[in-house]
């Protein structure tokens, strides 16, 4: 009896465990079935919603097809017939021949502007060219420097020398302030600063000191700078942004000459007209010499902006102006029988000014 009771008591826990497991399985099954039903309902609703959206959009499509009938396209013989089906046409637009491809554009040349370009010995040609015209007028021309003479009987040579002096002054300023320095915070080269100041003395200074003595002193200071360049004691910075002040100064001078050569055409006396003529001739002579040296010392930088031919045209125009040497400078009317030599000179000066302006635009366009 005890055994039966024990067996009976021991059977109740086993039945309880089985009932709990079955209840858990039923619950899981109910959850799974519920999820499946929800998924089916969601899918059916989505399908019905999609069909209703298509029906709503169908009239618009039909109207479009009726209003824009597609043209009939001939089917090649080797292709099967279309049977009235709409053929999707290629709507891609071929590129226009007039459209310029970016691949055909020439690449921009990277021009060094702010990094110093140092070459030992470079710059000697430029400085020598700056000295030569004035040195000739002071020491080699008969009677030497004439604007400060007490008796002025050769006004043509006087004005030619004044034109050469003005170009030398402007170039010495650019040389002292830009070409020999890394920037505005760099110290002046003492020799160039002294030369610049010597050239600024009045051209008609007769004594204490005389004009020619100060000008020769300035030339000696520039010779000292050349010696320093050769020995590596000084620098000459061949940069694009250093050429801009030089060409701007030259362009400004040529503009002044051009104005004096074209104003009051036919109304000036011959004696006044030849003053403007010979002053412009002196400017052209000195400027031609300096630009030839510029083409030598800055050849690589000028070539990088494709300015070699442009600079050559400017030099050629200045050479034509410098070589004009009429026996008498006539001031005829522009449409008269007698020549107007001021107008003839103005043509060459204007051409040189134009080409220097082109170079300035190219140079300033490459400065970042």
mmCIF file with all atom_site columns, C-alpha atoms in Angstrom, residues 84-208:
data_model
loop_
_atom_site.group_PDB
_atom_site.id
_atom_site.type_symbol
_atom_site.label_atom_id
_atom_site.label_alt_id
_atom_site.label_comp_id
_atom_site.label_asym_id
_atom_site.label_entity_id
_atom_site.label_seq_id
_atom_site.pdbx_PDB_ins_code
_atom_site.Cartn_x
_atom_site.Cartn_y
_atom_site.Cartn_z
_atom_site.occupancy
_atom_site.B_iso_or_equiv
_atom_site.pdbx_formal_charge
_atom_site.auth_seq_id
_atom_site.auth_comp_id
_atom_site.auth_asym_id
_atom_site.auth_atom_id
_atom_site.pdbx_PDB_model_num
ATOM 1   C CA . UNK A 1 84  ? 2.028  47.796  -82.756 1.00 0.00 ? 84  UNK A CA 1
ATOM 2   C CA . UNK A 1 85  ? 4.005  47.730  -79.561 1.00 0.00 ? 85  UNK A CA 1
ATOM 3   C CA . UNK A 1 86  ? 5.516  50.953  -78.347 1.00 0.00 ? 86  UNK A CA 1
ATOM 4   C CA . UNK A 1 87  ? 9.226  51.143  -78.962 1.00 0.00 ? 87  UNK A CA 1
ATOM 5   C CA . UNK A 1 88  ? 11.293 52.923  -76.357 1.00 0.00 ? 88  UNK A CA 1
ATOM 6   C CA . UNK A 1 89  ? 13.346 55.528  -78.123 1.00 0.00 ? 89  UNK A CA 1
ATOM 7   C CA . UNK A 1 90  ? 16.827 56.566  -77.067 1.00 0.00 ? 90  UNK A CA 1
ATOM 8   C CA . UNK A 1 91  ? 16.434 60.036  -75.591 1.00 0.00 ? 91  UNK A CA 1
ATOM 9   C CA . UNK A 1 92  ? 20.127 60.589  -75.031 1.00 0.00 ? 92  UNK A CA 1
ATOM 10  C CA . UNK A 1 93  ? 21.325 63.827  -76.634 1.00 0.00 ? 93  UNK A CA 1
ATOM 11  C CA . UNK A 1 94  ? 24.514 63.668  -78.624 1.00 0.00 ? 94  UNK A CA 1
ATOM 12  C CA . UNK A 1 95  ? 27.101 66.238  -77.542 1.00 0.00 ? 95  UNK A CA 1
ATOM 13  C CA . UNK A 1 96  ? 27.170 69.331  -79.722 1.00 0.00 ? 96  UNK A CA 1
ATOM 14  C CA . UNK A 1 97  ? 30.200 69.857  -81.906 1.00 0.00 ? 97  UNK A CA 1
ATOM 15  C CA . UNK A 1 98  ? 30.332 73.481  -80.839 1.00 0.00 ? 98  UNK A CA 1
ATOM 16  C CA . UNK A 1 99  ? 30.711 72.497  -77.198 1.00 0.00 ? 99  UNK A CA 1
ATOM 17  C CA . UNK A 1 100 ? 34.308 72.951  -76.196 1.00 0.00 ? 100 UNK A CA 1
ATOM 18  C CA . UNK A 1 101 ? 35.686 70.020  -74.280 1.00 0.00 ? 101 UNK A CA 1
ATOM 19  C CA . UNK A 1 102 ? 37.691 70.767  -71.198 1.00 0.00 ? 102 UNK A CA 1
ATOM 20  C CA . UNK A 1 103 ? 40.283 68.324  -72.451 1.00 0.00 ? 103 UNK A CA 1
ATOM 21  C CA . UNK A 1 104 ? 41.100 70.614  -75.387 1.00 0.00 ? 104 UNK A CA 1
ATOM 22  C CA . UNK A 1 105 ? 41.747 73.621  -73.181 1.00 0.00 ? 105 UNK A CA 1
ATOM 23  C CA . UNK A 1 106 ? 45.469 74.324  -72.749 1.00 0.00 ? 106 UNK A CA 1
ATOM 24  C CA . UNK A 1 107 ? 46.562 73.745  -69.176 1.00 0.00 ? 107 UNK A CA 1
ATOM 25  C CA . UNK A 1 108 ? 47.403 76.789  -67.131 1.00 0.00 ? 108 UNK A CA 1
ATOM 26  C CA . UNK A 1 109 ? 51.087 77.248  -66.687 1.00 0.00 ? 109 UNK A CA 1
ATOM 27  C CA . UNK A 1 110 ? 52.143 77.447  -63.081 1.00 0.00 ? 110 UNK A CA 1
ATOM 28  C CA . UNK A 1 111 ? 54.359 80.510  -62.902 1.00 0.00 ? 111 UNK A CA 1
ATOM 29  C CA . UNK A 1 112 ? 56.541 81.044  -59.844 1.00 0.00 ? 112 UNK A CA 1
ATOM 30  C CA . UNK A 1 113 ? 55.637 84.430  -58.429 1.00 0.00 ? 113 UNK A CA 1
ATOM 31  C CA . UNK A 1 114 ? 56.641 84.722  -54.812 1.00 0.00 ? 114 UNK A CA 1
ATOM 32  C CA . UNK A 1 115 ? 59.373 82.134  -54.469 1.00 0.00 ? 115 UNK A CA 1
ATOM 33  C CA . UNK A 1 116 ? 62.757 83.816  -55.058 1.00 0.00 ? 116 UNK A CA 1
ATOM 34  C CA . UNK A 1 117 ? 64.539 82.757  -58.241 1.00 0.00 ? 117 UNK A CA 1
ATOM 35  C CA . UNK A 1 118 ? 68.241 83.025  -57.540 1.00 0.00 ? 118 UNK A CA 1
ATOM 36  C CA . UNK A 1 119 ? 70.982 82.518  -60.107 1.00 0.00 ? 119 UNK A CA 1
ATOM 37  C CA . UNK A 1 120 ? 74.486 83.687  -59.401 1.00 0.00 ? 120 UNK A CA 1
ATOM 38  C CA . UNK A 1 121 ? 75.516 86.062  -62.180 1.00 0.00 ? 121 UNK A CA 1
ATOM 39  C CA . UNK A 1 122 ? 71.973 86.685  -63.378 1.00 0.00 ? 122 UNK A CA 1
ATOM 40  C CA . UNK A 1 123 ? 71.024 90.339  -63.366 1.00 0.00 ? 123 UNK A CA 1
ATOM 41  C CA . UNK A 1 124 ? 74.357 91.661  -64.587 1.00 0.00 ? 124 UNK A CA 1
ATOM 42  C CA . UNK A 1 125 ? 72.996 92.122  -68.118 1.00 0.00 ? 125 UNK A CA 1
ATOM 43  C CA . UNK A 1 126 ? 69.990 94.027  -66.779 1.00 0.00 ? 126 UNK A CA 1
ATOM 44  C CA . UNK A 1 127 ? 72.028 96.350  -64.546 1.00 0.00 ? 127 UNK A CA 1
ATOM 45  C CA . UNK A 1 128 ? 74.603 96.947  -67.289 1.00 0.00 ? 128 UNK A CA 1
ATOM 46  C CA . UNK A 1 129 ? 71.840 97.854  -69.740 1.00 0.00 ? 129 UNK A CA 1
ATOM 47  C CA . UNK A 1 130 ? 70.423 100.281 -67.196 1.00 0.00 ? 130 UNK A CA 1
ATOM 48  C CA . UNK A 1 131 ? 73.811 102.028 -67.008 1.00 0.00 ? 131 UNK A CA 1
ATOM 49  C CA . UNK A 1 132 ? 74.915 102.087 -70.655 1.00 0.00 ? 132 UNK A CA 1
ATOM 50  C CA . UNK A 1 133 ? 72.721 104.818 -72.214 1.00 0.00 ? 133 UNK A CA 1
ATOM 51  C CA . UNK A 1 134 ? 73.380 107.342 -69.451 1.00 0.00 ? 134 UNK A CA 1
ATOM 52  C CA . UNK A 1 135 ? 77.085 106.444 -69.270 1.00 0.00 ? 135 UNK A CA 1
ATOM 53  C CA . UNK A 1 136 ? 77.430 107.173 -72.982 1.00 0.00 ? 136 UNK A CA 1
ATOM 54  C CA . UNK A 1 137 ? 75.761 110.580 -72.655 1.00 0.00 ? 137 UNK A CA 1
ATOM 55  C CA . UNK A 1 138 ? 77.966 111.526 -69.700 1.00 0.00 ? 138 UNK A CA 1
ATOM 56  C CA . UNK A 1 139 ? 81.361 110.291 -70.804 1.00 0.00 ? 139 UNK A CA 1
ATOM 57  C CA . UNK A 1 140 ? 81.402 109.507 -74.522 1.00 0.00 ? 140 UNK A CA 1
ATOM 58  C CA . UNK A 1 141 ? 79.186 112.022 -76.279 1.00 0.00 ? 141 UNK A CA 1
ATOM 59  C CA . UNK A 1 142 ? 80.928 115.149 -77.519 1.00 0.00 ? 142 UNK A CA 1
ATOM 60  C CA . UNK A 1 143 ? 80.479 117.960 -75.006 1.00 0.00 ? 143 UNK A CA 1
ATOM 61  C CA . UNK A 1 144 ? 79.123 115.516 -72.437 1.00 0.00 ? 144 UNK A CA 1
ATOM 62  C CA . UNK A 1 145 ? 76.083 116.318 -70.326 1.00 0.00 ? 145 UNK A CA 1
ATOM 63  C CA . UNK A 1 146 ? 74.357 119.365 -71.781 1.00 0.00 ? 146 UNK A CA 1
ATOM 64  C CA . UNK A 1 147 ? 71.120 120.222 -69.923 1.00 0.00 ? 147 UNK A CA 1
ATOM 65  C CA . UNK A 1 148 ? 73.092 122.141 -67.238 1.00 0.00 ? 148 UNK A CA 1
ATOM 66  C CA . UNK A 1 149 ? 75.222 124.128 -69.688 1.00 0.00 ? 149 UNK A CA 1
ATOM 67  C CA . UNK A 1 150 ? 75.092 127.900 -69.350 1.00 0.00 ? 150 UNK A CA 1
ATOM 68  C CA . UNK A 1 151 ? 74.758 128.291 -73.113 1.00 0.00 ? 151 UNK A CA 1
ATOM 69  C CA . UNK A 1 152 ? 72.086 125.901 -74.382 1.00 0.00 ? 152 UNK A CA 1
ATOM 70  C CA . UNK A 1 153 ? 72.412 125.815 -78.146 1.00 0.00 ? 153 UNK A CA 1
ATOM 71  C CA . UNK A 1 154 ? 71.743 122.087 -78.712 1.00 0.00 ? 154 UNK A CA 1
ATOM 72  C CA . UNK A 1 155 ? 68.241 121.643 -77.332 1.00 0.00 ? 155 UNK A CA 1
ATOM 73  C CA . UNK A 1 156 ? 67.654 118.461 -79.351 1.00 0.00 ? 156 UNK A CA 1
ATOM 74  C CA . UNK A 1 157 ? 70.468 116.588 -77.610 1.00 0.00 ? 157 UNK A CA 1
ATOM 75  C CA . UNK A 1 158 ? 69.420 118.115 -74.292 1.00 0.00 ? 158 UNK A CA 1
ATOM 76  C CA . UNK A 1 159 ? 65.921 116.652 -74.548 1.00 0.00 ? 159 UNK A CA 1
ATOM 77  C CA . UNK A 1 160 ? 67.230 113.300 -75.731 1.00 0.00 ? 160 UNK A CA 1
ATOM 78  C CA . UNK A 1 161 ? 69.476 113.137 -72.646 1.00 0.00 ? 161 UNK A CA 1
ATOM 79  C CA . UNK A 1 162 ? 66.559 114.060 -70.389 1.00 0.00 ? 162 UNK A CA 1
ATOM 80  C CA . UNK A 1 163 ? 64.532 111.177 -71.815 1.00 0.00 ? 163 UNK A CA 1
ATOM 81  C CA . UNK A 1 164 ? 67.388 108.744 -71.174 1.00 0.00 ? 164 UNK A CA 1
ATOM 82  C CA . UNK A 1 165 ? 67.806 110.089 -67.639 1.00 0.00 ? 165 UNK A CA 1
ATOM 83  C CA . UNK A 1 166 ? 64.123 109.590 -66.825 1.00 0.00 ? 166 UNK A CA 1
ATOM 84  C CA . UNK A 1 167 ? 64.178 105.940 -67.896 1.00 0.00 ? 167 UNK A CA 1
ATOM 85  C CA . UNK A 1 168 ? 67.345 105.389 -65.839 1.00 0.00 ? 168 UNK A CA 1
ATOM 86  C CA . UNK A 1 169 ? 65.696 106.940 -62.792 1.00 0.00 ? 169 UNK A CA 1
ATOM 87  C CA . UNK A 1 170 ? 62.563 104.790 -63.017 1.00 0.00 ? 170 UNK A CA 1
ATOM 88  C CA . UNK A 1 171 ? 64.587 101.629 -63.574 1.00 0.00 ? 171 UNK A CA 1
ATOM 89  C CA . UNK A 1 172 ? 66.910 102.345 -60.646 1.00 0.00 ? 172 UNK A CA 1
ATOM 90  C CA . UNK A 1 173 ? 63.889 102.723 -58.353 1.00 0.00 ? 173 UNK A CA 1
ATOM 91  C CA . UNK A 1 174 ? 62.466 99.346  -59.429 1.00 0.00 ? 174 UNK A CA 1
ATOM 92  C CA . UNK A 1 175 ? 65.905 97.773  -59.079 1.00 0.00 ? 175 UNK A CA 1
ATOM 93  C CA . UNK A 1 176 ? 66.431 99.126  -55.560 1.00 0.00 ? 176 UNK A CA 1
ATOM 94  C CA . UNK A 1 177 ? 62.907 98.490  -54.262 1.00 0.00 ? 177 UNK A CA 1
ATOM 95  C CA . UNK A 1 178 ? 61.944 95.218  -55.949 1.00 0.00 ? 178 UNK A CA 1
ATOM 96  C CA . UNK A 1 179 ? 64.497 93.318  -58.007 1.00 0.00 ? 179 UNK A CA 1
ATOM 97  C CA . UNK A 1 180 ? 67.203 93.315  -55.317 1.00 0.00 ? 180 UNK A CA 1
ATOM 98  C CA . UNK A 1 181 ? 64.922 92.496  -52.353 1.00 0.00 ? 181 UNK A CA 1
ATOM 99  C CA . UNK A 1 182 ? 62.819 89.531  -51.296 1.00 0.00 ? 182 UNK A CA 1
ATOM 100 C CA . UNK A 1 183 ? 60.000 91.837  -50.238 1.00 0.00 ? 183 UNK A CA 1
ATOM 101 C CA . UNK A 1 184 ? 59.026 95.015  -48.444 1.00 0.00 ? 184 UNK A CA 1
ATOM 102 C CA . UNK A 1 185 ? 60.546 93.780  -45.165 1.00 0.00 ? 185 UNK A CA 1
ATOM 103 C CA . UNK A 1 186 ? 63.995 93.209  -46.663 1.00 0.00 ? 186 UNK A CA 1
ATOM 104 C CA . UNK A 1 187 ? 66.728 95.840  -46.309 1.00 0.00 ? 187 UNK A CA 1
ATOM 105 C CA . UNK A 1 188 ? 67.814 97.977  -49.248 1.00 0.00 ? 188 UNK A CA 1
ATOM 106 C CA . UNK A 1 189 ? 71.115 97.219  -50.904 1.00 0.00 ? 189 UNK A CA 1
ATOM 107 C CA . UNK A 1 190 ? 73.211 100.284 -49.881 1.00 0.00 ? 190 UNK A CA 1
ATOM 108 C CA . UNK A 1 191 ? 74.816 100.679 -53.306 1.00 0.00 ? 191 UNK A CA 1
ATOM 109 C CA . UNK A 1 192 ? 71.466 100.675 -55.124 1.00 0.00 ? 192 UNK A CA 1
ATOM 110 C CA . UNK A 1 193 ? 69.875 103.023 -52.612 1.00 0.00 ? 193 UNK A CA 1
ATOM 111 C CA . UNK A 1 194 ? 72.760 105.456 -53.070 1.00 0.00 ? 194 UNK A CA 1
ATOM 112 C CA . UNK A 1 195 ? 72.573 105.163 -56.875 1.00 0.00 ? 195 UNK A CA 1
ATOM 113 C CA . UNK A 1 196 ? 68.827 105.822 -56.821 1.00 0.00 ? 196 UNK A CA 1
ATOM 114 C CA . UNK A 1 197 ? 69.365 109.003 -54.796 1.00 0.00 ? 197 UNK A CA 1
ATOM 115 C CA . UNK A 1 198 ? 72.211 110.177 -57.030 1.00 0.00 ? 198 UNK A CA 1
ATOM 116 C CA . UNK A 1 199 ? 70.060 109.968 -60.157 1.00 0.00 ? 199 UNK A CA 1
ATOM 117 C CA . UNK A 1 200 ? 67.357 112.122 -58.553 1.00 0.00 ? 200 UNK A CA 1
ATOM 118 C CA . UNK A 1 201 ? 69.448 115.300 -58.547 1.00 0.00 ? 201 UNK A CA 1
ATOM 119 C CA . UNK A 1 202 ? 68.209 118.104 -60.794 1.00 0.00 ? 202 UNK A CA 1
ATOM 120 C CA . UNK A 1 203 ? 69.463 117.604 -64.342 1.00 0.00 ? 203 UNK A CA 1
ATOM 121 C CA . UNK A 1 204 ? 70.286 121.333 -64.614 1.00 0.00 ? 204 UNK A CA 1
ATOM 122 C CA . UNK A 1 205 ? 72.374 121.436 -61.433 1.00 0.00 ? 205 UNK A CA 1
ATOM 123 C CA . UNK A 1 206 ? 75.514 123.316 -62.460 1.00 0.00 ? 206 UNK A CA 1
ATOM 124 C CA . UNK A 1 207 ? 77.739 122.976 -59.386 1.00 0.00 ? 207 UNK A CA 1
ATOM 125 C CA . UNK A 1 208 ? 78.001 122.021 -55.708 1.00 0.00 ? 208 UNK A CA 1
#
